[in-house]
mmCIF file with all atom_site columns, C-alpha atoms in Angstrom:
data_model
loop_
_atom_site.group_PDB
_atom_site.id
_atom_site.type_symbol
_atom_site.label_atom_id
_atom_site.label_alt_id
_atom_site.label_comp_id
_atom_site.label_asym_id
_atom_site.label_entity_id
_atom_site.label_seq_id
_atom_site.pdbx_PDB_ins_code
_atom_site.Cartn_x
_atom_site.Cartn_y
_atom_site.Cartn_z
_atom_site.occupancy
_atom_site.B_iso_or_equiv
_atom_site.pdbx_formal_charge
_atom_site.auth_seq_id
_atom_site.auth_comp_id
_atom_site.auth_asym_id
_atom_site.auth_atom_id
_atom_site.pdbx_PDB_model_num
ATOM 1   C CA . MET V 1 1   ? 143.857 223.149 167.868 1.00 56.00 ? 21  MET V CA 1
ATOM 2   C CA . GLU V 1 2   ? 142.726 219.542 167.826 1.00 84.00 ? 22  GLU V CA 1
ATOM 3   C CA . ILE V 1 3   ? 145.437 217.129 168.979 1.00 86.00 ? 23  ILE V CA 1
ATOM 4   C CA . LYS V 1 4   ? 144.787 214.655 166.176 1.00 84.00 ? 24  LYS V CA 1
ATOM 5   C CA . VAL V 1 5   ? 145.207 217.361 163.538 1.00 87.00 ? 25  VAL V CA 1
ATOM 6   C CA . MET V 1 6   ? 148.491 218.423 165.100 1.00 90.00 ? 26  MET V CA 1
ATOM 7   C CA . ALA V 1 7   ? 149.611 214.766 165.126 1.00 90.00 ? 27  ALA V CA 1
ATOM 8   C CA . GLU V 1 8   ? 149.208 214.775 161.353 1.00 89.00 ? 28  GLU V CA 1
ATOM 9   C CA . VAL V 1 9   ? 151.060 218.100 161.077 1.00 92.00 ? 29  VAL V CA 1
ATOM 10  C CA . TYR V 1 10  ? 153.951 216.556 162.990 1.00 94.00 ? 30  TYR V CA 1
ATOM 11  C CA . ARG V 1 11  ? 153.802 213.378 160.870 1.00 91.00 ? 31  ARG V CA 1
ATOM 12  C CA . LEU V 1 12  ? 154.043 215.364 157.660 1.00 90.00 ? 32  LEU V CA 1
ATOM 13  C CA . GLY V 1 13  ? 156.692 217.623 159.168 1.00 93.00 ? 33  GLY V CA 1
ATOM 14  C CA . ILE V 1 14  ? 158.926 214.779 160.289 1.00 94.00 ? 34  ILE V CA 1
ATOM 15  C CA . THR V 1 15  ? 158.698 213.076 156.893 1.00 90.00 ? 35  THR V CA 1
ATOM 16  C CA . ILE V 1 16  ? 160.020 216.155 155.113 1.00 92.00 ? 36  ILE V CA 1
ATOM 17  C CA . GLY V 1 17  ? 162.662 217.024 157.693 1.00 92.00 ? 37  GLY V CA 1
ATOM 18  C CA . TYR V 1 18  ? 160.928 220.057 159.169 1.00 94.00 ? 38  TYR V CA 1
ATOM 19  C CA . PHE V 1 19  ? 160.558 218.423 162.589 1.00 95.00 ? 39  PHE V CA 1
ATOM 20  C CA . THR V 1 20  ? 162.899 216.116 164.472 1.00 95.00 ? 40  THR V CA 1
ATOM 21  C CA . ILE V 1 21  ? 161.966 213.178 166.679 1.00 95.00 ? 41  ILE V CA 1
ATOM 22  C CA . LYS V 1 22  ? 162.791 215.393 169.664 1.00 96.00 ? 42  LYS V CA 1
ATOM 23  C CA . ASP V 1 23  ? 160.327 218.037 168.414 1.00 96.00 ? 43  ASP V CA 1
ATOM 24  C CA . VAL V 1 24  ? 157.564 215.413 168.212 1.00 95.00 ? 44  VAL V CA 1
ATOM 25  C CA . ILE V 1 25  ? 158.348 214.009 171.656 1.00 95.00 ? 45  ILE V CA 1
ATOM 26  C CA . ASP V 1 26  ? 158.453 217.512 173.162 1.00 96.00 ? 46  ASP V CA 1
ATOM 27  C CA . TRP V 1 27  ? 155.033 218.205 171.621 1.00 95.00 ? 47  TRP V CA 1
ATOM 28  C CA . ALA V 1 28  ? 153.606 214.941 172.987 1.00 94.00 ? 48  ALA V CA 1
ATOM 29  C CA . ASP V 1 29  ? 155.081 215.646 176.435 1.00 95.00 ? 49  ASP V CA 1
ATOM 30  C CA . ALA V 1 30  ? 153.560 219.133 176.485 1.00 95.00 ? 50  ALA V CA 1
ATOM 31  C CA . ILE V 1 31  ? 150.122 217.753 175.601 1.00 93.00 ? 51  ILE V CA 1
ATOM 32  C CA . ILE V 1 32  ? 150.407 214.963 178.180 1.00 94.00 ? 52  ILE V CA 1
ATOM 33  C CA . GLU V 1 33  ? 151.206 217.512 180.890 1.00 95.00 ? 53  GLU V CA 1
ATOM 34  C CA . LYS V 1 34  ? 148.028 219.460 180.092 1.00 93.00 ? 54  LYS V CA 1
ATOM 35  C CA . LEU V 1 35  ? 145.627 216.506 180.013 1.00 91.00 ? 55  LEU V CA 1
ATOM 36  C CA . GLU V 1 36  ? 144.295 214.639 183.005 1.00 91.00 ? 56  GLU V CA 1
ATOM 37  C CA . HIS V 1 37  ? 143.811 211.458 180.951 1.00 91.00 ? 57  HIS V CA 1
ATOM 38  C CA . PRO V 1 38  ? 146.088 211.645 177.897 1.00 90.00 ? 58  PRO V CA 1
ATOM 39  C CA . PRO V 1 39  ? 145.489 209.201 175.037 1.00 88.00 ? 59  PRO V CA 1
ATOM 40  C CA . VAL V 1 40  ? 147.699 206.128 175.158 1.00 90.00 ? 60  VAL V CA 1
ATOM 41  C CA . GLU V 1 41  ? 148.925 206.934 171.634 1.00 87.00 ? 61  GLU V CA 1
ATOM 42  C CA . LEU V 1 42  ? 150.461 210.163 172.940 1.00 90.00 ? 62  LEU V CA 1
ATOM 43  C CA . ILE V 1 43  ? 152.187 208.288 175.734 1.00 92.00 ? 63  ILE V CA 1
ATOM 44  C CA . ASP V 1 44  ? 153.597 205.839 173.168 1.00 92.00 ? 64  ASP V CA 1
ATOM 45  C CA . ILE V 1 45  ? 154.928 208.777 171.154 1.00 92.00 ? 65  ILE V CA 1
ATOM 46  C CA . SER V 1 46  ? 156.392 210.365 174.264 1.00 93.00 ? 66  SER V CA 1
ATOM 47  C CA . LEU V 1 47  ? 158.305 207.182 175.088 1.00 93.00 ? 67  LEU V CA 1
ATOM 48  C CA . SER V 1 48  ? 159.757 206.799 171.595 1.00 91.00 ? 68  SER V CA 1
ATOM 49  C CA . SER V 1 49  ? 163.065 208.618 171.916 1.00 90.00 ? 69  SER V CA 1
ATOM 50  C CA . LYS V 1 50  ? 164.958 205.636 170.486 1.00 91.00 ? 70  LYS V CA 1
ATOM 51  C CA . ALA V 1 51  ? 162.511 205.086 167.628 1.00 92.00 ? 71  ALA V CA 1
ATOM 52  C CA . LYS V 1 52  ? 163.248 205.754 163.981 1.00 92.00 ? 72  LYS V CA 1
ATOM 53  C CA . PRO V 1 53  ? 161.404 208.516 162.100 1.00 90.00 ? 73  PRO V CA 1
ATOM 54  C CA . ASN V 1 54  ? 159.286 205.935 160.229 1.00 90.00 ? 74  ASN V CA 1
ATOM 55  C CA . ASP V 1 55  ? 158.170 204.409 163.528 1.00 92.00 ? 75  ASP V CA 1
ATOM 56  C CA . ILE V 1 56  ? 157.216 207.832 164.889 1.00 92.00 ? 76  ILE V CA 1
ATOM 57  C CA . CYS V 1 57  ? 155.326 208.544 161.660 1.00 89.00 ? 77  CYS V CA 1
ATOM 58  C CA . SER V 1 58  ? 153.391 205.292 162.072 1.00 89.00 ? 78  SER V CA 1
ATOM 59  C CA . LEU V 1 59  ? 152.466 206.192 165.641 1.00 90.00 ? 79  LEU V CA 1
ATOM 60  C CA . LEU V 1 60  ? 151.376 209.674 164.585 1.00 90.00 ? 80  LEU V CA 1
ATOM 61  C CA . HIS V 1 61  ? 149.392 208.329 161.626 1.00 84.00 ? 81  HIS V CA 1
ATOM 62  C CA . SER V 1 62  ? 147.579 205.742 163.723 1.00 82.00 ? 82  SER V CA 1
ATOM 63  C CA . PHE V 1 63  ? 146.705 208.475 166.209 1.00 75.00 ? 83  PHE V CA 1
ATOM 64  C CA . TYR V 1 64  ? 145.406 210.812 163.498 1.00 70.00 ? 84  TYR V CA 1
ATOM 65  C CA . GLY V 1 65  ? 143.490 208.177 161.557 1.00 64.00 ? 85  GLY V CA 1
ATOM 66  C CA . SER V 1 66  ? 142.085 208.776 158.114 1.00 60.00 ? 86  SER V CA 1
ATOM 67  C CA . PRO V 1 67  ? 143.410 211.758 156.159 1.00 55.00 ? 87  PRO V CA 1
ATOM 68  C CA . TYR V 1 68  ? 140.061 213.316 155.321 1.00 55.00 ? 88  TYR V CA 1
ATOM 69  C CA . ASN V 1 69  ? 141.045 216.702 156.600 1.00 60.00 ? 89  ASN V CA 1
ATOM 70  C CA . ASP V 1 70  ? 143.428 218.860 154.568 1.00 61.00 ? 90  ASP V CA 1
ATOM 71  C CA . SER V 1 71  ? 144.034 221.356 157.388 1.00 81.00 ? 91  SER V CA 1
ATOM 72  C CA . PRO V 1 72  ? 147.217 219.580 158.624 1.00 84.00 ? 92  PRO V CA 1
ATOM 73  C CA . LEU V 1 73  ? 148.782 220.167 155.226 1.00 84.00 ? 93  LEU V CA 1
ATOM 74  C CA . GLN V 1 74  ? 147.713 223.790 155.236 1.00 86.00 ? 94  GLN V CA 1
ATOM 75  C CA . ILE V 1 75  ? 149.076 224.271 158.765 1.00 87.00 ? 95  ILE V CA 1
ATOM 76  C CA . LEU V 1 76  ? 152.426 222.773 157.741 1.00 90.00 ? 96  LEU V CA 1
ATOM 77  C CA . LEU V 1 77  ? 152.568 224.992 154.648 1.00 91.00 ? 97  LEU V CA 1
ATOM 78  C CA . GLY V 1 78  ? 151.960 227.999 156.905 1.00 91.00 ? 98  GLY V CA 1
ATOM 79  C CA . MET V 1 79  ? 154.853 226.836 159.087 1.00 91.00 ? 99  MET V CA 1
ATOM 80  C CA . LEU V 1 80  ? 157.048 226.517 156.000 1.00 91.00 ? 100 LEU V CA 1
ATOM 81  C CA . SER V 1 81  ? 156.114 230.084 155.089 1.00 91.00 ? 101 SER V CA 1
ATOM 82  C CA . CYS V 1 82  ? 157.319 231.231 158.500 1.00 88.00 ? 102 CYS V CA 1
ATOM 83  C CA . GLU V 1 83  ? 160.462 229.105 158.113 1.00 83.00 ? 103 GLU V CA 1
ATOM 84  C CA . TYR V 1 84  ? 161.237 230.743 154.782 1.00 82.00 ? 104 TYR V CA 1
ATOM 85  C CA . THR V 1 85  ? 160.576 234.225 156.166 1.00 78.00 ? 105 THR V CA 1
ATOM 86  C CA . TYR V 1 86  ? 162.852 233.510 159.127 1.00 77.00 ? 106 TYR V CA 1
ATOM 87  C CA . SER V 1 87  ? 165.691 231.653 157.409 1.00 77.00 ? 107 SER V CA 1
ATOM 88  C CA . LYS V 1 88  ? 165.458 232.950 153.818 1.00 75.00 ? 108 LYS V CA 1
ATOM 89  C CA . ASN V 1 89  ? 166.742 229.501 152.796 1.00 82.00 ? 109 ASN V CA 1
ATOM 90  C CA . LEU V 1 90  ? 164.742 228.893 149.630 1.00 81.00 ? 110 LEU V CA 1
ATOM 91  C CA . GLY V 1 91  ? 166.706 225.752 148.787 1.00 84.00 ? 111 GLY V CA 1
ATOM 92  C CA . GLU V 1 92  ? 165.778 224.025 152.029 1.00 88.00 ? 112 GLU V CA 1
ATOM 93  C CA . VAL V 1 93  ? 162.125 225.071 151.852 1.00 88.00 ? 113 VAL V CA 1
ATOM 94  C CA . ALA V 1 94  ? 161.891 223.990 148.182 1.00 88.00 ? 114 ALA V CA 1
ATOM 95  C CA . SER V 1 95  ? 163.454 220.661 149.145 1.00 89.00 ? 115 SER V CA 1
ATOM 96  C CA . MET V 1 96  ? 160.888 220.173 151.915 1.00 90.00 ? 116 MET V CA 1
ATOM 97  C CA . LEU V 1 97  ? 158.075 220.993 149.485 1.00 90.00 ? 117 LEU V CA 1
ATOM 98  C CA . PHE V 1 98  ? 159.434 218.438 147.025 1.00 88.00 ? 118 PHE V CA 1
ATOM 99  C CA . ARG V 1 99  ? 159.632 215.730 149.715 1.00 88.00 ? 119 ARG V CA 1
ATOM 100 C CA . LEU V 1 100 ? 156.097 216.590 150.812 1.00 87.00 ? 120 LEU V CA 1
ATOM 101 C CA . ILE V 1 101 ? 154.686 215.560 147.417 1.00 83.00 ? 121 ILE V CA 1
ATOM 102 C CA . ASP V 1 102 ? 154.986 211.847 148.272 1.00 79.00 ? 122 ASP V CA 1
ATOM 103 C CA . TYR V 1 103 ? 153.038 212.240 151.506 1.00 76.00 ? 123 TYR V CA 1
ATOM 104 C CA . ILE V 1 104 ? 150.135 214.402 150.427 1.00 74.00 ? 124 ILE V CA 1
ATOM 105 C CA . GLN V 1 105 ? 146.826 212.608 150.675 1.00 62.00 ? 125 GLN V CA 1
ATOM 106 C CA . LEU V 1 106 ? 144.197 215.117 149.710 1.00 57.00 ? 126 LEU V CA 1
ATOM 107 C CA . GLU V 1 107 ? 140.604 215.196 148.822 1.00 55.00 ? 127 GLU V CA 1
ATOM 108 C CA . GLU V 1 108 ? 139.686 216.675 145.454 1.00 58.00 ? 128 GLU V CA 1
ATOM 109 C CA . ARG V 1 109 ? 138.888 220.061 146.965 1.00 62.00 ? 129 ARG V CA 1
ATOM 110 C CA . ALA V 1 110 ? 142.577 220.599 147.763 1.00 71.00 ? 130 ALA V CA 1
ATOM 111 C CA . GLU V 1 111 ? 144.064 219.005 144.647 1.00 81.00 ? 131 GLU V CA 1
ATOM 112 C CA . TRP V 1 112 ? 145.248 222.440 143.556 1.00 86.00 ? 132 TRP V CA 1
ATOM 113 C CA . ILE V 1 113 ? 147.762 222.418 146.425 1.00 88.00 ? 133 ILE V CA 1
ATOM 114 C CA . LEU V 1 114 ? 149.459 219.292 145.099 1.00 88.00 ? 134 LEU V CA 1
ATOM 115 C CA . LYS V 1 115 ? 149.489 220.665 141.554 1.00 90.00 ? 135 LYS V CA 1
ATOM 116 C CA . GLU V 1 116 ? 151.004 223.950 142.723 1.00 93.00 ? 136 GLU V CA 1
ATOM 117 C CA . ILE V 1 117 ? 153.690 222.198 144.778 1.00 92.00 ? 137 ILE V CA 1
ATOM 118 C CA . LEU V 1 118 ? 154.573 220.010 141.780 1.00 92.00 ? 138 LEU V CA 1
ATOM 119 C CA . HIS V 1 119 ? 154.794 223.079 139.551 1.00 94.00 ? 139 HIS V CA 1
ATOM 120 C CA . LEU V 1 120 ? 156.904 225.072 142.023 1.00 94.00 ? 140 LEU V CA 1
ATOM 121 C CA . SER V 1 121 ? 159.240 222.148 142.695 1.00 91.00 ? 141 SER V CA 1
ATOM 122 C CA . ASP V 1 122 ? 159.853 221.648 138.985 1.00 93.00 ? 142 ASP V CA 1
ATOM 123 C CA . ALA V 1 123 ? 160.300 225.377 138.410 1.00 94.00 ? 143 ALA V CA 1
ATOM 124 C CA . TYR V 1 124 ? 162.796 225.618 141.267 1.00 93.00 ? 144 TYR V CA 1
ATOM 125 C CA . PHE V 1 125 ? 164.849 222.680 139.991 1.00 92.00 ? 145 PHE V CA 1
ATOM 126 C CA . LEU V 1 126 ? 164.967 224.040 136.437 1.00 94.00 ? 146 LEU V CA 1
ATOM 127 C CA . ALA V 1 127 ? 165.866 227.554 137.548 1.00 94.00 ? 147 ALA V CA 1
ATOM 128 C CA . GLU V 1 128 ? 168.477 226.343 140.026 1.00 90.00 ? 148 GLU V CA 1
ATOM 129 C CA . GLN V 1 129 ? 170.121 224.224 137.318 1.00 92.00 ? 149 GLN V CA 1
ATOM 130 C CA . LYS V 1 130 ? 169.975 227.233 134.974 1.00 90.00 ? 150 LYS V CA 1
ATOM 131 C CA . ILE V 1 131 ? 167.983 225.173 132.488 1.00 93.00 ? 151 ILE V CA 1
ATOM 132 C CA . TYR V 1 132 ? 164.895 227.348 132.366 1.00 91.00 ? 152 TYR V CA 1
ATOM 133 C CA . GLY V 1 133 ? 163.487 230.272 134.284 1.00 88.00 ? 153 GLY V CA 1
ATOM 134 C CA . ASP V 1 134 ? 164.688 232.807 136.775 1.00 92.00 ? 154 ASP V CA 1
ATOM 135 C CA . LEU V 1 135 ? 165.442 231.732 140.337 1.00 89.00 ? 155 LEU V CA 1
ATOM 136 C CA . GLN V 1 136 ? 164.252 235.073 141.761 1.00 90.00 ? 156 GLN V CA 1
ATOM 137 C CA . ALA V 1 137 ? 160.898 234.704 139.982 1.00 94.00 ? 157 ALA V CA 1
ATOM 138 C CA . VAL V 1 138 ? 160.497 231.161 141.332 1.00 92.00 ? 158 VAL V CA 1
ATOM 139 C CA . GLU V 1 139 ? 161.414 232.377 144.811 1.00 90.00 ? 159 GLU V CA 1
ATOM 140 C CA . ASN V 1 140 ? 158.687 235.007 144.569 1.00 92.00 ? 160 ASN V CA 1
ATOM 141 C CA . ASP V 1 141 ? 156.176 232.389 143.390 1.00 94.00 ? 161 ASP V CA 1
ATOM 142 C CA . ILE V 1 142 ? 157.024 230.031 146.265 1.00 93.00 ? 162 ILE V CA 1
ATOM 143 C CA . LYS V 1 143 ? 156.781 232.879 148.752 1.00 91.00 ? 163 LYS V CA 1
ATOM 144 C CA . LYS V 1 144 ? 153.346 233.934 147.408 1.00 93.00 ? 164 LYS V CA 1
ATOM 145 C CA . PHE V 1 145 ? 152.093 230.347 147.485 1.00 94.00 ? 165 PHE V CA 1
ATOM 146 C CA . LEU V 1 146 ? 153.225 229.741 151.071 1.00 93.00 ? 166 LEU V CA 1
ATOM 147 C CA . GLN V 1 147 ? 151.797 233.063 152.250 1.00 92.00 ? 167 GLN V CA 1
ATOM 148 C CA . LEU V 1 148 ? 148.338 231.771 151.295 1.00 92.00 ? 168 LEU V CA 1
ATOM 149 C CA . PHE V 1 149 ? 148.568 229.474 154.316 1.00 90.00 ? 169 PHE V CA 1
ATOM 150 C CA . LEU V 1 150 ? 149.542 231.961 156.982 1.00 86.00 ? 170 LEU V CA 1
ATOM 151 C CA . VAL V 1 151 ? 146.927 232.216 159.678 1.00 70.00 ? 171 VAL V CA 1
#
């Protein structure tokens, strides 16, 4: 997988709480070890153990560049599907989806992803608060949506 795409996956993942700073640094270190001439941006990331999440996100974003590729979002959604399957913690996954809304920068061809996440986040909140809907039905809908992104 292209390093720049994975940088964006990690940027999105750290913003929603899926990844930690340590996860990002471990990823950068692993890439650096494999490359004879690693990009300076990766070295900066690797040396950022004392940085704040926003600073790491800035480094990752500058490395990735323009968000004209929706595959990082789809990769992260596939990871969230695995997370849900492993942990069965719908609340945490729904929370990560909700936080992801603010960071999605998509082209029109993937606008349906944002709309679906908005719908599922609202449905989860309403069902959890016992205002409207069935939590089990929403859980099934979230699971089906995330399974679309499994590779």
